[in-house]
PDB file of C-alpha atoms in Angstrom:
ATOM      1  CA  LYS A 160       2.115  13.248 -10.219  1.00 78.00           C
ATOM      2  CA  GLN A 161       0.938  15.470 -13.034  1.00 85.00           C
ATOM      3  CA  GLU A 162       1.776  19.058 -12.221  1.00 91.00           C
ATOM      4  CA  VAL A 163       1.769  22.389 -14.007  1.00 95.00           C
ATOM      5  CA  THR A 164       4.075  25.222 -12.990  1.00 95.00           C
ATOM      6  CA  GLN A 165       4.233  28.856 -14.021  1.00 97.00           C
ATOM      7  CA  ILE A 166       7.249  31.010 -13.312  1.00 95.00           C
ATOM      8  CA  PRO A 167       7.486  33.864 -12.553  1.00 95.00           C
ATOM      9  CA  ALA A 168       4.453  34.448 -10.365  1.00 95.00           C
ATOM     10  CA  ALA A 169       4.429  38.118 -11.339  1.00 97.00           C
ATOM     11  CA  LEU A 170       5.828  40.137 -14.231  1.00 97.00           C
ATOM     12  CA  SER A 171       5.868  43.866 -15.006  1.00 97.00           C
ATOM     13  CA  VAL A 172       6.577  45.067 -18.516  1.00 97.00           C
ATOM     14  CA  PRO A 173       6.516  48.561 -20.106  1.00 97.00           C
ATOM     15  CA  GLU A 174       3.729  49.168 -22.585  1.00 97.00           C
ATOM     16  CA  GLY A 175       4.568  48.301 -26.168  1.00 97.00           C
ATOM     17  CA  GLU A 176       7.071  45.596 -25.394  1.00 97.00           C
ATOM     18  CA  ASN A 177       6.744  41.995 -26.461  1.00 98.00           C
ATOM     19  CA  LEU A 178       6.729  39.414 -23.689  1.00 97.00           C
ATOM     20  CA  VAL A 179       6.701  35.681 -23.063  1.00 97.00           C
ATOM     21  CA  LEU A 180       4.896  33.811 -20.309  1.00 98.00           C
ATOM     22  CA  ASN A 181       6.117  30.351 -19.362  1.00 97.00           C
ATOM     23  CA  CYS A 182       4.319  27.165 -18.426  1.00 97.00           C
ATOM     24  CA  SER A 183       5.936  23.839 -17.519  1.00 97.00           C
ATOM     25  CA  PHE A 184       4.287  20.455 -17.105  1.00 95.00           C
ATOM     26  CA  THR A 185       5.610  17.190 -15.744  1.00 92.00           C
ATOM     27  CA  ASP A 186       3.922  14.646 -18.007  1.00 85.00           C
ATOM     28  CA  SER A 187       4.914  14.693 -21.672  1.00 82.00           C
ATOM     29  CA  ALA A 188       1.851  12.586 -22.476  1.00 87.00           C
ATOM     30  CA  ILE A 189      -0.176  15.740 -22.545  1.00 90.00           C
ATOM     31  CA  TYR A 190      -3.392  15.737 -24.547  1.00 91.00           C
ATOM     32  CA  ASN A 191      -3.772  19.472 -24.951  1.00 92.00           C
ATOM     33  CA  LEU A 192      -2.970  22.726 -23.184  1.00 94.00           C
ATOM     34  CA  GLN A 193      -5.114  25.797 -22.775  1.00 94.00           C
ATOM     35  CA  TRP A 194      -4.182  29.351 -21.860  1.00 97.00           C
ATOM     36  CA  PHE A 195      -6.620  31.499 -19.887  1.00 96.00           C
ATOM     37  CA  ARG A 196      -6.813  35.070 -18.765  1.00 96.00           C
ATOM     38  CA  GLN A 197      -8.330  36.006 -15.414  1.00 93.00           C
ATOM     39  CA  ASP A 198      -9.029  39.550 -14.268  1.00 91.00           C
ATOM     40  CA  PRO A 199      -9.142  40.127 -10.493  1.00 86.00           C
ATOM     41  CA  GLY A 200     -12.147  38.427  -8.943  1.00 81.00           C
ATOM     42  CA  LYS A 201     -13.487  37.486 -12.351  1.00 84.00           C
ATOM     43  CA  GLY A 202     -13.969  34.369 -14.400  1.00 86.00           C
ATOM     44  CA  LEU A 203     -11.657  32.584 -16.787  1.00 90.00           C
ATOM     45  CA  THR A 204     -11.453  33.661 -20.409  1.00 90.00           C
ATOM     46  CA  SER A 205     -10.046  31.062 -22.759  1.00 90.00           C
ATOM     47  CA  LEU A 206      -7.336  32.513 -25.009  1.00 95.00           C
ATOM     48  CA  LEU A 207      -5.827  29.628 -26.947  1.00 94.00           C
ATOM     49  CA  LEU A 208      -6.015  25.835 -27.027  1.00 93.00           C
ATOM     50  CA  ILE A 209      -3.116  23.783 -28.400  1.00 94.00           C
ATOM     51  CA  GLN A 210      -3.519  20.133 -29.199  1.00 91.00           C
ATOM     52  CA  SER A 211      -0.637  17.753 -28.518  1.00 91.00           C
ATOM     53  CA  SER A 212      -0.187  17.337 -32.258  1.00 91.00           C
ATOM     54  CA  GLN A 213       0.296  21.076 -32.763  1.00 92.00           C
ATOM     55  CA  ARG A 214       3.374  23.207 -32.203  1.00 92.00           C
ATOM     56  CA  GLU A 215       1.659  26.578 -31.931  1.00 95.00           C
ATOM     57  CA  GLN A 216      -1.558  28.528 -32.166  1.00 94.00           C
ATOM     58  CA  THR A 217      -2.091  32.199 -32.936  1.00 96.00           C
ATOM     59  CA  SER A 218      -4.890  34.621 -32.165  1.00 95.00           C
ATOM     60  CA  GLY A 219      -4.284  38.287 -32.865  1.00 96.00           C
ATOM     61  CA  ARG A 220      -1.346  39.494 -30.800  1.00 97.00           C
ATOM     62  CA  LEU A 221      -1.138  36.177 -28.968  1.00 97.00           C
ATOM     63  CA  ASN A 222       0.913  33.170 -29.952  1.00 97.00           C
ATOM     64  CA  ALA A 223       1.123  30.006 -27.889  1.00 97.00           C
ATOM     65  CA  SER A 224       3.642  27.233 -28.424  1.00 97.00           C
ATOM     66  CA  LEU A 225       3.841  23.696 -27.127  1.00 96.00           C
ATOM     67  CA  ASP A 226       6.929  21.503 -26.794  1.00 94.00           C
ATOM     68  CA  LYS A 227       5.949  18.156 -25.333  1.00 92.00           C
ATOM     69  CA  SER A 228       9.463  16.756 -25.200  1.00 91.00           C
ATOM     70  CA  SER A 229      10.691  19.556 -22.968  1.00 93.00           C
ATOM     71  CA  GLY A 230       7.416  19.849 -21.068  1.00 94.00           C
ATOM     72  CA  ARG A 231       6.982  23.516 -21.880  1.00 96.00           C
ATOM     73  CA  SER A 232       4.484  25.921 -23.322  1.00 97.00           C
ATOM     74  CA  THR A 233       4.900  29.629 -23.870  1.00 97.00           C
ATOM     75  CA  LEU A 234       2.415  32.424 -24.449  1.00 98.00           C
ATOM     76  CA  TYR A 235       3.874  35.265 -26.491  1.00 98.00           C
ATOM     77  CA  ILE A 236       2.127  38.643 -26.336  1.00 98.00           C
ATOM     78  CA  ALA A 237       3.168  41.162 -28.958  1.00 98.00           C
ATOM     79  CA  ALA A 238       3.026  44.948 -28.520  1.00 97.00           C
ATOM     80  CA  SER A 239       1.679  44.775 -24.979  1.00 97.00           C
ATOM     81  CA  GLN A 240      -1.087  47.159 -23.878  1.00 97.00           C
ATOM     82  CA  PRO A 241      -2.298  48.205 -20.412  1.00 96.00           C
ATOM     83  CA  GLY A 242      -5.472  46.228 -21.069  1.00 96.00           C
ATOM     84  CA  ASP A 243      -3.375  43.077 -21.159  1.00 97.00           C
ATOM     85  CA  SER A 244      -2.799  43.382 -17.424  1.00 97.00           C
ATOM     86  CA  ALA A 245      -4.316  40.292 -15.813  1.00 97.00           C
ATOM     87  CA  THR A 246      -3.369  36.896 -14.435  1.00 96.00           C
ATOM     88  CA  TYR A 247      -2.574  34.346 -17.107  1.00 98.00           C
ATOM     89  CA  LEU A 248      -3.146  30.690 -16.324  1.00 97.00           C
ATOM     90  CA  CYS A 249      -2.132  27.676 -18.328  1.00 97.00           C
ATOM     91  CA  ALA A 250      -4.013  24.420 -17.865  1.00 96.00           C
ATOM     92  CA  ALA A 251      -3.084  20.966 -19.110  1.00 95.00           C
ATOM     93  CA  ASN A 252      -5.349  18.127 -20.093  1.00 91.00           C
ATOM     94  CA  PHE A 253      -3.411  14.920 -19.471  1.00 89.00           C
ATOM     95  CA  GLY A 254      -5.966  12.780 -21.253  1.00 82.00           C
ATOM     96  CA  ASN A 255      -8.572  12.497 -18.528  1.00 76.00           C
ATOM     97  CA  GLU A 256     -10.446  15.633 -19.621  1.00 77.00           C
ATOM     98  CA  LYS A 257     -10.137  17.507 -16.344  1.00 87.00           C
ATOM     99  CA  LEU A 258      -7.774  20.464 -16.433  1.00 92.00           C
ATOM    100  CA  THR A 259      -4.740  20.778 -14.201  1.00 94.00           C
ATOM    101  CA  PHE A 260      -3.969  24.449 -13.728  1.00 95.00           C
ATOM    102  CA  GLY A 261      -0.739  26.268 -13.115  1.00 95.00           C
ATOM    103  CA  THR A 262      -0.592  28.868 -10.369  1.00 91.00           C
ATOM    104  CA  GLY A 263      -0.629  31.694 -12.883  1.00 95.00           C
ATOM    105  CA  THR A 264       1.529  34.667 -13.769  1.00 97.00           C
ATOM    106  CA  ARG A 265       0.204  38.080 -12.748  1.00 97.00           C
ATOM    107  CA  LEU A 266       1.093  40.432 -15.602  1.00 98.00           C
ATOM    108  CA  THR A 267       1.206  44.204 -15.213  1.00 98.00           C
ATOM    109  CA  ILE A 268       1.718  46.403 -18.251  1.00 97.00           C
ATOM    110  CA  ILE A 269       3.162  49.748 -17.228  1.00 96.00           C
ATOM    111  CA  PRO A 270       1.816  52.692 -19.278  1.00 94.00           C
TER     112      PRO A 270
ATOM    113  CA  ALA B  82     -23.519  33.880 -28.397  1.00 58.00           C
ATOM    114  CA  ALA B  83     -24.845  32.115 -25.317  1.00 70.00           C
ATOM    115  CA  GLY B  84     -22.299  31.495 -22.591  1.00 87.00           C
ATOM    116  CA  VAL B  85     -22.137  29.354 -19.488  1.00 92.00           C
ATOM    117  CA  ILE B  86     -24.410  30.675 -16.776  1.00 94.00           C
ATOM    118  CA  GLN B  87     -23.785  30.252 -13.081  1.00 96.00           C
ATOM    119  CA  SER B  88     -26.079  31.237 -10.282  1.00 96.00           C
ATOM    120  CA  PRO B  89     -25.945  32.807  -7.897  1.00 97.00           C
ATOM    121  CA  ARG B  90     -22.939  34.993  -8.668  1.00 95.00           C
ATOM    122  CA  HIS B  91     -22.362  35.740  -5.001  1.00 96.00           C
ATOM    123  CA  LEU B  92     -23.412  33.789  -1.929  1.00 97.00           C
ATOM    124  CA  ILE B  93     -22.825  34.413   1.739  1.00 98.00           C
ATOM    125  CA  LYS B  94     -23.453  31.629   4.224  1.00 97.00           C
ATOM    126  CA  GLU B  95     -22.778  30.879   7.852  1.00 97.00           C
ATOM    127  CA  LYS B  96     -20.701  27.949   9.068  1.00 97.00           C
ATOM    128  CA  ARG B  97     -22.571  24.647   9.079  1.00 97.00           C
ATOM    129  CA  GLU B  98     -25.167  25.920   6.597  1.00 97.00           C
ATOM    130  CA  THR B  99     -25.820  24.403   3.174  1.00 98.00           C
ATOM    131  CA  ALA B 100     -25.441  25.933  -0.255  1.00 98.00           C
ATOM    132  CA  THR B 101     -26.473  24.990  -3.769  1.00 98.00           C
ATOM    133  CA  LEU B 102     -24.640  26.310  -6.794  1.00 98.00           C
ATOM    134  CA  LYS B 103     -26.112  26.002 -10.254  1.00 98.00           C
ATOM    135  CA  CYS B 104     -24.513  25.798 -13.666  1.00 97.00           C
ATOM    136  CA  TYR B 105     -26.167  26.044 -17.062  1.00 96.00           C
ATOM    137  CA  PRO B 106     -23.800  25.056 -19.883  1.00 93.00           C
ATOM    138  CA  ILE B 107     -24.001  26.328 -23.419  1.00 92.00           C
ATOM    139  CA  PRO B 108     -26.956  24.723 -25.242  1.00 90.00           C
ATOM    140  CA  ARG B 109     -26.108  21.284 -26.672  1.00 87.00           C
ATOM    141  CA  HIS B 110     -23.034  20.934 -24.468  1.00 90.00           C
ATOM    142  CA  ASP B 111     -23.246  17.620 -22.642  1.00 91.00           C
ATOM    143  CA  THR B 112     -20.299  17.760 -20.262  1.00 92.00           C
ATOM    144  CA  VAL B 113     -19.913  19.776 -17.076  1.00 95.00           C
ATOM    145  CA  TYR B 114     -16.835  20.274 -14.895  1.00 95.00           C
ATOM    146  CA  TRP B 115     -16.693  21.917 -11.464  1.00 97.00           C
ATOM    147  CA  TYR B 116     -13.579  23.682 -10.136  1.00 96.00           C
ATOM    148  CA  GLN B 117     -12.813  25.410  -6.855  1.00 96.00           C
ATOM    149  CA  GLN B 118     -10.432  28.372  -6.698  1.00 94.00           C
ATOM    150  CA  GLY B 119      -9.374  29.442  -3.233  1.00 93.00           C
ATOM    151  CA  PRO B 120      -7.965  32.922  -2.577  1.00 89.00           C
ATOM    152  CA  GLY B 121      -4.687  33.347  -4.417  1.00 86.00           C
ATOM    153  CA  GLN B 122      -4.751  29.770  -5.647  1.00 90.00           C
ATOM    154  CA  ASP B 123      -5.212  28.056  -8.971  1.00 91.00           C
ATOM    155  CA  PRO B 124      -8.485  26.306  -9.778  1.00 93.00           C
ATOM    156  CA  GLN B 125      -8.717  22.742  -8.507  1.00 94.00           C
ATOM    157  CA  PHE B 126     -10.876  20.147 -10.217  1.00 94.00           C
ATOM    158  CA  LEU B 127     -13.775  18.851  -8.127  1.00 96.00           C
ATOM    159  CA  ILE B 128     -16.014  16.665 -10.267  1.00 96.00           C
ATOM    160  CA  SER B 129     -17.314  16.214 -13.796  1.00 94.00           C
ATOM    161  CA  PHE B 130     -20.345  14.795 -15.549  1.00 94.00           C
ATOM    162  CA  TYR B 131     -21.029  13.507 -19.020  1.00 92.00           C
ATOM    163  CA  GLU B 132     -24.548  12.763 -20.162  1.00 91.00           C
ATOM    164  CA  LYS B 133     -25.833  12.990 -16.587  1.00 91.00           C
ATOM    165  CA  MET B 134     -23.336  10.431 -15.268  1.00 93.00           C
ATOM    166  CA  GLN B 135     -20.349  11.257 -13.094  1.00 92.00           C
ATOM    167  CA  SER B 136     -17.282  10.908 -15.294  1.00 91.00           C
ATOM    168  CA  ASP B 137     -14.450  11.871 -12.972  1.00 90.00           C
ATOM    169  CA  LYS B 138     -13.883  12.934  -9.385  1.00 92.00           C
ATOM    170  CA  GLY B 139     -11.155  15.090  -7.948  1.00 92.00           C
ATOM    171  CA  SER B 140     -10.547  16.629  -4.571  1.00 86.00           C
ATOM    172  CA  ILE B 141     -14.191  17.033  -3.665  1.00 93.00           C
ATOM    173  CA  PRO B 142     -15.029  16.745   0.038  1.00 94.00           C
ATOM    174  CA  ASP B 143     -17.577  14.161   1.126  1.00 95.00           C
ATOM    175  CA  ARG B 144     -19.727  17.074   2.327  1.00 96.00           C
ATOM    176  CA  PHE B 145     -20.208  18.078  -1.299  1.00 97.00           C
ATOM    177  CA  SER B 146     -22.314  16.328  -3.884  1.00 96.00           C
ATOM    178  CA  ALA B 147     -23.270  17.161  -7.420  1.00 97.00           C
ATOM    179  CA  GLN B 148     -25.446  15.969 -10.221  1.00 96.00           C
ATOM    180  CA  GLN B 149     -26.295  16.727 -13.807  1.00 96.00           C
ATOM    181  CA  PHE B 150     -29.921  16.862 -14.856  1.00 95.00           C
ATOM    182  CA  SER B 151     -31.738  15.849 -18.018  1.00 94.00           C
ATOM    183  CA  ASP B 152     -31.469  19.391 -19.412  1.00 92.00           C
ATOM    184  CA  TYR B 153     -27.672  19.167 -18.790  1.00 93.00           C
ATOM    185  CA  HIS B 154     -27.593  21.799 -16.108  1.00 95.00           C
ATOM    186  CA  SER B 155     -25.683  20.836 -12.998  1.00 97.00           C
ATOM    187  CA  GLU B 156     -25.926  21.610  -9.308  1.00 98.00           C
ATOM    188  CA  LEU B 157     -23.214  21.475  -6.682  1.00 98.00           C
ATOM    189  CA  ASN B 158     -24.610  20.887  -3.212  1.00 97.00           C
ATOM    190  CA  MET B 159     -22.454  21.805  -0.255  1.00 97.00           C
ATOM    191  CA  SER B 160     -23.356  20.927   3.315  1.00 97.00           C
ATOM    192  CA  SER B 161     -21.866  21.637   6.738  1.00 97.00           C
ATOM    193  CA  LEU B 162     -20.027  24.592   5.261  1.00 98.00           C
ATOM    194  CA  GLU B 163     -16.640  25.470   6.693  1.00 97.00           C
ATOM    195  CA  LEU B 164     -14.658  28.692   6.564  1.00 97.00           C
ATOM    196  CA  GLY B 165     -12.219  26.996   4.203  1.00 96.00           C
ATOM    197  CA  ASP B 166     -14.983  26.477   1.653  1.00 97.00           C
ATOM    198  CA  SER B 167     -14.883  30.199   0.871  1.00 97.00           C
ATOM    199  CA  ALA B 168     -13.765  30.301  -2.740  1.00 96.00           C
ATOM    200  CA  LEU B 169     -14.699  31.036  -6.305  1.00 95.00           C
ATOM    201  CA  TYR B 170     -16.511  28.051  -7.804  1.00 97.00           C
ATOM    202  CA  PHE B 171     -16.357  27.678 -11.544  1.00 96.00           C
ATOM    203  CA  CYS B 172     -18.235  25.379 -13.774  1.00 95.00           C
ATOM    204  CA  ALA B 173     -17.132  24.679 -17.299  1.00 94.00           C
ATOM    205  CA  GLY B 174     -19.070  23.109 -20.078  1.00 91.00           C
ATOM    206  CA  GLY B 175     -18.006  21.214 -23.110  1.00 88.00           C
ATOM    207  CA  LEU B 176     -19.047  18.919 -25.865  1.00 86.00           C
ATOM    208  CA  ALA B 177     -17.771  15.354 -26.034  1.00 78.00           C
ATOM    209  CA  GLY B 178     -15.074  15.264 -28.702  1.00 76.00           C
ATOM    210  CA  ASP B 179     -14.371  19.001 -28.442  1.00 77.00           C
ATOM    211  CA  ASP B 180     -11.409  19.662 -26.173  1.00 76.00           C
ATOM    212  CA  THR B 181     -12.219  23.236 -25.242  1.00 82.00           C
ATOM    213  CA  GLN B 182     -13.809  23.863 -21.864  1.00 87.00           C
ATOM    214  CA  TYR B 183     -15.979  26.953 -21.686  1.00 89.00           C
ATOM    215  CA  PHE B 184     -15.972  28.501 -18.261  1.00 91.00           C
ATOM    216  CA  GLY B 185     -18.752  30.336 -16.514  1.00 92.00           C
ATOM    217  CA  PRO B 186     -18.186  33.575 -14.570  1.00 91.00           C
ATOM    218  CA  GLY B 187     -18.038  31.710 -11.270  1.00 94.00           C
ATOM    219  CA  THR B 188     -19.926  31.843  -7.995  1.00 96.00           C
ATOM    220  CA  ARG B 189     -18.131  33.548  -5.136  1.00 96.00           C
ATOM    221  CA  LEU B 190     -19.004  31.749  -1.917  1.00 97.00           C
ATOM    222  CA  THR B 191     -18.170  33.399   1.371  1.00 97.00           C
ATOM    223  CA  VAL B 192     -18.588  31.405   4.561  1.00 97.00           C
ATOM    224  CA  LEU B 193     -18.723  33.473   7.747  1.00 96.00           C
TER     225      LEU B 193
END
């Protein structure tokens, strides 16, 4: 069964620190992986998309990596800000176009 | 830039009623995906369409049906609503060959 896991479920970090969010997936035949941000009760904002042929993608203070062999992706956030507080979801496309989501990591940046 | 539009944004229904959720993808996008996100849960794939044909089906109850129209908008029809149907329903649009799915703001359905 193709599954996506995110641990921990919640993370609190002081403002200004760098942090890493983790995402694990069970099927190494992943097509691509997407990271989203979700504010409470709101929609999903796409942050980064990594193709299976790529190792990482960068957008501003965000850097996402993908290691198919180990079944892992990480989202690195540099110089965290209170506005970064949200739930971060990773979602894998295993080649059938639909996304399989992880359960998310709720991030709180402490001012 | 135009984004994915979902309507209504909020909907309150009674048990056993019906509901219709609408999704308008970004212009020229030909693919639509529907997801259901229950309270405190991750989004679960329901169904998808490409060029007005169903392309994949997930954990969608038989009480639900959906279709994509000639203008590429999609509607999710839900009948005999149950309390457990209360959730945030997202649609996402995309373009065949482009791997990014663009999500709408969601419709929050509350069944009383």
